[in-house]
Amino acid sequence: MQFTAEQRLDDGVLEREFTLGEIPGILWTPASASAPAPLILLSPPPLGLRKTYPRLVARARHSAADGFATATIELPGSGDRPRWPAAEQALADLRRAMEAGEPVSDEIIDALILPLVDKAVPEWQAALDALLSLPEIGGPVGYSGGVISIGTRLAAVEPRIAAAVLFAGSFVPRAMFEEARRVTIPLHVLLQWDDEGNDRQAALDLFDAFGSKEKTLHANMGGHTGVPQSAGDEAGRFLARHLK
């Protein structure tokens, strides 16, 4: 991990940009901490860190106020990372089907999501290795946000993650339902009931499939970008309860 830039935000939070090989990322740490801070992995949507930065830094500042460090990395094919032609073709096929009012086939969903999960999860694990080697970062570790299939796989295979907030706002391949049964950590799932780009029933079925004994579904009316502040606050309280 190599730090490439840093700035102190007006609330004292230290923001540092880094690279991990070819992967860009950002680490936020609280203004002051008497001990290594617990860590929350902020997984972005596949829109690029620059585009989603305002939302990410707002969540990071909120978490820092609770004593957490947070970090995010650029997803494969997003932002300034090399283009991924196969993923772009799958996204074009998805948009074409939705604009035509046609059902989105399992083949399109698999082509769009599964290669992303296969590549992103090991990258998150490598980032976690590097982050936990820093003296100012400690456990436990939480996960929040992003493509729900990435969060599902990571929660199933990464024992260092103690709790996760998952955003049900992306299509779910059928293969992920079997993986969900292996997830046993506490979960808090956010669902926008009228999300225009999400299969609501698939999200509900995925929630049902999770093997966790403690899992909460927080559903709100509204579209994809209409998550109310109260829902974000409740997700923050969930992470604070399990990571402190």
Short mmCIF file of C-alpha atoms in Angstrom, two decimals:
data_model
loop_
_atom_site.label_atom_id
_atom_site.label_comp_id
_atom_site.label_asym_id
_atom_site.label_seq_id
_atom_site.Cartn_x
_atom_site.Cartn_y
_atom_site.Cartn_z
CA MET A 1 0.00 0.00 0.00
CA GLN A 2 1.36 3.40 -1.00
CA PHE A 3 -0.16 6.67 0.19
CA THR A 4 -0.29 9.24 -2.60
CA ALA A 5 -2.10 12.25 -1.06
CA GLU A 6 -3.58 13.39 2.21
CA GLN A 7 -5.69 16.19 3.62
CA ARG A 8 -7.23 17.06 6.96
CA LEU A 9 -10.98 17.67 6.61
CA ASP A 10 -12.63 20.50 8.51
CA ASP A 11 -13.87 18.16 11.23
CA GLY A 12 -10.36 16.84 11.81
CA VAL A 13 -10.78 13.56 9.92
CA LEU A 14 -7.59 12.56 8.10
CA GLU A 15 -8.24 11.54 4.49
CA ARG A 16 -5.48 9.68 2.67
CA GLU A 17 -5.56 8.44 -0.91
CA PHE A 18 -3.61 5.27 -1.60
CA THR A 19 -2.84 2.72 -4.25
CA LEU A 20 -2.63 -1.03 -3.77
CA GLY A 21 -0.94 -2.22 -6.94
CA GLU A 22 -3.21 -0.81 -9.65
CA ILE A 23 -6.14 -0.31 -7.26
CA PRO A 24 -6.89 3.23 -6.01
CA GLY A 25 -8.49 3.72 -2.61
CA ILE A 26 -9.16 6.17 0.19
CA LEU A 27 -8.65 5.78 3.95
CA TRP A 28 -10.32 8.02 6.52
CA THR A 29 -9.24 7.97 10.16
CA PRO A 30 -10.73 9.82 13.15
CA ALA A 31 -9.20 13.09 14.32
CA SER A 32 -7.96 11.52 17.51
CA ALA A 33 -7.90 8.01 18.87
CA SER A 34 -6.26 6.62 21.99
CA ALA A 35 -6.11 3.11 20.52
CA PRO A 36 -6.20 1.50 17.06
CA ALA A 37 -9.59 2.24 15.51
CA PRO A 38 -12.07 -0.41 14.39
CA LEU A 39 -12.42 -0.49 10.60
CA ILE A 40 -15.43 -0.28 8.28
CA LEU A 41 -14.98 -1.20 4.62
CA LEU A 42 -17.11 1.17 2.52
CA SER A 43 -17.89 -0.63 -0.72
CA PRO A 44 -18.88 1.81 -3.48
CA PRO A 45 -21.36 1.27 -6.30
CA PRO A 46 -19.70 0.59 -9.69
CA LEU A 47 -19.81 4.25 -10.70
CA GLY A 48 -16.27 5.32 -9.80
CA LEU A 49 -14.89 6.82 -6.61
CA ARG A 50 -14.79 10.36 -8.01
CA LYS A 51 -18.50 10.27 -8.86
CA THR A 52 -19.55 8.73 -5.55
CA TYR A 53 -17.05 10.62 -3.36
CA PRO A 54 -19.62 13.01 -1.76
CA ARG A 55 -21.67 10.08 -0.47
CA LEU A 56 -18.62 8.11 0.64
CA VAL A 57 -16.97 10.97 2.53
CA ALA A 58 -20.26 11.79 4.27
CA ARG A 59 -20.50 8.19 5.50
CA ALA A 60 -16.82 8.23 6.47
CA ARG A 61 -17.23 11.39 8.55
CA HIS A 62 -20.29 9.97 10.28
CA SER A 63 -18.34 6.81 11.12
CA ALA A 64 -15.31 8.79 12.31
CA ALA A 65 -17.53 10.62 14.78
CA ASP A 66 -18.31 7.19 16.25
CA GLY A 67 -14.60 6.34 16.45
CA PHE A 68 -14.28 4.21 13.29
CA ALA A 69 -11.72 4.29 10.50
CA THR A 70 -13.21 3.68 7.06
CA ALA A 71 -11.71 2.70 3.73
CA THR A 72 -12.90 2.24 0.17
CA ILE A 73 -11.33 0.91 -3.03
CA GLU A 74 -12.19 1.37 -6.70
CA LEU A 75 -14.09 -1.60 -8.13
CA PRO A 76 -12.72 -3.43 -11.18
CA GLY A 77 -13.57 -1.62 -14.43
CA SER A 78 -14.73 1.53 -12.60
CA GLY A 79 -13.35 5.05 -12.33
CA ASP A 80 -9.78 5.37 -13.58
CA ARG A 81 -9.16 1.62 -13.67
CA PRO A 82 -8.77 -0.13 -17.06
CA ARG A 83 -11.97 -0.61 -18.98
CA TRP A 84 -13.54 -4.08 -18.84
CA PRO A 85 -15.14 -4.81 -22.23
CA ALA A 86 -17.02 -7.93 -21.13
CA ALA A 87 -18.62 -6.07 -18.21
CA GLU A 88 -19.49 -3.11 -20.44
CA GLN A 89 -21.17 -5.46 -22.92
CA ALA A 90 -23.17 -7.12 -20.13
CA LEU A 91 -24.26 -3.69 -18.87
CA ALA A 92 -25.31 -2.70 -22.40
CA ASP A 93 -27.35 -5.91 -22.69
CA LEU A 94 -28.99 -5.16 -19.33
CA ARG A 95 -29.94 -1.64 -20.36
CA ARG A 96 -31.27 -2.84 -23.71
CA ALA A 97 -33.52 -5.41 -22.03
CA MET A 98 -34.83 -2.92 -19.46
CA GLU A 99 -35.50 -0.20 -22.05
CA ALA A 100 -37.40 -2.72 -24.16
CA GLY A 101 -39.46 -3.79 -21.17
CA GLU A 102 -38.14 -7.34 -21.43
CA PRO A 103 -37.29 -9.64 -18.52
CA VAL A 104 -33.63 -9.52 -17.53
CA SER A 105 -32.30 -13.02 -18.19
CA ASP A 106 -30.17 -15.05 -15.80
CA GLU A 107 -27.45 -15.05 -18.47
CA ILE A 108 -27.25 -11.25 -18.46
CA ILE A 109 -27.24 -11.06 -14.66
CA ASP A 110 -24.55 -13.74 -14.37
CA ALA A 111 -22.36 -12.05 -17.01
CA LEU A 112 -22.69 -8.68 -15.27
CA ILE A 113 -22.30 -9.69 -11.61
CA LEU A 114 -20.36 -12.93 -11.19
CA PRO A 115 -17.06 -11.85 -12.84
CA LEU A 116 -17.19 -8.64 -10.80
CA VAL A 117 -17.61 -10.63 -7.56
CA ASP A 118 -14.82 -13.04 -8.54
CA LYS A 119 -12.37 -10.17 -9.06
CA ALA A 120 -13.51 -7.68 -6.40
CA VAL A 121 -13.59 -9.99 -3.37
CA PRO A 122 -9.88 -10.98 -3.49
CA GLU A 123 -9.03 -7.30 -3.98
CA TRP A 124 -10.99 -6.40 -0.86
CA GLN A 125 -9.16 -9.12 1.06
CA ALA A 126 -5.79 -7.78 -0.12
CA ALA A 127 -6.84 -4.28 0.91
CA LEU A 128 -7.88 -5.61 4.31
CA ASP A 129 -4.47 -7.25 4.75
CA ALA A 130 -2.76 -3.91 4.05
CA LEU A 131 -5.12 -1.81 6.16
CA LEU A 132 -4.85 -4.04 9.24
CA SER A 133 -1.06 -3.81 9.06
CA LEU A 134 -1.27 -0.06 9.82
CA PRO A 135 -0.67 0.79 13.49
CA GLU A 136 -3.68 3.13 13.63
CA ILE A 137 -6.11 0.44 12.42
CA GLY A 138 -7.37 -2.46 14.50
CA GLY A 139 -10.28 -4.87 14.61
CA PRO A 140 -13.00 -5.73 14.55
CA VAL A 141 -13.94 -5.08 10.92
CA GLY A 142 -17.31 -4.26 9.40
CA TYR A 143 -18.51 -3.99 5.80
CA SER A 144 -21.03 -1.54 4.43
CA GLY A 145 -22.64 -0.88 1.09
CA GLY A 146 -21.96 -1.72 -2.49
CA VAL A 147 -23.10 -4.47 -4.86
CA ILE A 148 -24.91 -6.91 -2.58
CA SER A 149 -23.37 -9.98 -4.24
CA ILE A 150 -19.87 -8.70 -3.42
CA GLY A 151 -20.89 -8.22 0.20
CA THR A 152 -22.48 -11.65 0.31
CA ARG A 153 -19.37 -13.42 -1.00
CA LEU A 154 -17.06 -11.41 1.25
CA ALA A 155 -19.19 -12.10 4.33
CA ALA A 156 -19.15 -15.81 3.50
CA VAL A 157 -15.39 -16.21 2.95
CA GLU A 158 -13.70 -13.51 5.08
CA PRO A 159 -13.59 -14.43 8.79
CA ARG A 160 -12.20 -11.02 9.82
CA ILE A 161 -15.51 -9.31 9.00
CA ALA A 162 -17.70 -9.31 12.12
CA ALA A 163 -20.87 -7.61 10.81
CA ALA A 164 -22.17 -6.19 7.54
CA VAL A 165 -24.62 -3.64 6.18
CA LEU A 166 -25.74 -4.71 2.71
CA PHE A 167 -27.55 -2.53 0.17
CA ALA A 168 -30.16 -4.49 -1.83
CA GLY A 169 -29.95 -2.38 -4.99
CA SER A 170 -28.46 -4.66 -7.64
CA PHE A 171 -29.44 -7.80 -9.53
CA VAL A 172 -28.61 -11.10 -7.81
CA PRO A 173 -27.33 -14.18 -9.68
CA ARG A 174 -28.98 -17.43 -8.68
CA ALA A 175 -25.60 -18.82 -7.55
CA MET A 176 -25.47 -16.22 -4.77
CA PHE A 177 -28.40 -17.78 -2.93
CA GLU A 178 -26.32 -20.84 -2.06
CA GLU A 179 -23.44 -18.61 -0.94
CA ALA A 180 -25.86 -16.62 1.24
CA ARG A 181 -26.63 -19.73 3.26
CA ARG A 182 -22.97 -19.77 4.40
CA VAL A 183 -23.17 -16.24 5.80
CA THR A 184 -23.52 -16.35 9.59
CA ILE A 185 -22.42 -12.89 10.79
CA PRO A 186 -24.96 -10.27 11.93
CA LEU A 187 -26.53 -8.49 8.93
CA HIS A 188 -28.46 -5.28 8.38
CA VAL A 189 -29.98 -5.15 4.88
CA LEU A 190 -31.29 -1.92 3.36
CA LEU A 191 -33.99 -2.22 0.67
CA GLN A 192 -35.69 0.54 -1.31
CA TRP A 193 -39.14 -0.87 -2.02
CA ASP A 194 -39.61 0.94 -5.34
CA ASP A 195 -36.04 0.61 -6.63
CA GLU A 196 -36.39 0.81 -10.39
CA GLY A 197 -33.18 -1.11 -11.06
CA ASN A 198 -33.66 -3.92 -8.56
CA ASP A 199 -35.65 -7.15 -8.48
CA ARG A 200 -37.46 -6.74 -5.15
CA GLN A 201 -38.48 -10.38 -4.88
CA ALA A 202 -34.91 -11.56 -5.51
CA ALA A 203 -33.71 -9.22 -2.75
CA LEU A 204 -36.30 -10.63 -0.35
CA ASP A 205 -35.38 -14.19 -1.31
CA LEU A 206 -31.70 -13.44 -0.76
CA PHE A 207 -32.46 -12.03 2.69
CA ASP A 208 -34.40 -15.19 3.50
CA ALA A 209 -31.45 -17.33 2.34
CA PHE A 210 -28.85 -15.72 4.60
CA GLY A 211 -27.79 -18.16 7.31
CA SER A 212 -27.28 -15.48 9.96
CA LYS A 213 -29.14 -15.89 13.23
CA GLU A 214 -29.24 -12.10 13.56
CA LYS A 215 -30.41 -10.36 10.41
CA THR A 216 -32.58 -7.29 9.96
CA LEU A 217 -34.34 -6.06 6.82
CA HIS A 218 -34.84 -2.28 6.79
CA ALA A 219 -37.22 -1.46 3.90
CA ASN A 220 -38.31 2.02 2.88
CA MET A 221 -40.59 3.35 0.19
CA GLY A 222 -38.88 5.13 -2.69
CA GLY A 223 -36.45 4.62 -5.54
CA HIS A 224 -32.79 3.67 -5.69
CA THR A 225 -31.38 6.99 -4.49
CA GLY A 226 -34.12 7.74 -1.98
CA VAL A 227 -32.64 6.07 1.10
CA PRO A 228 -33.75 8.26 4.04
CA GLN A 229 -31.20 9.62 6.49
CA SER A 230 -32.90 7.70 9.29
CA ALA A 231 -32.09 4.42 7.53
CA GLY A 232 -28.43 5.38 7.29
CA ASP A 233 -28.40 6.37 10.95
CA GLU A 234 -29.86 3.02 11.96
CA ALA A 235 -27.24 1.20 9.88
CA GLY A 236 -24.57 3.19 11.70
CA ARG A 237 -26.00 2.19 15.06
CA PHE A 238 -25.99 -1.45 13.97
CA LEU A 239 -22.28 -1.32 13.13
CA ALA A 240 -21.44 0.53 16.34
CA ARG A 241 -23.29 -2.13 18.34
CA HIS A 242 -21.32 -4.98 16.78
CA LEU A 243 -17.88 -3.42 16.32
CA LYS A 244 -17.36 -1.73 19.69
#
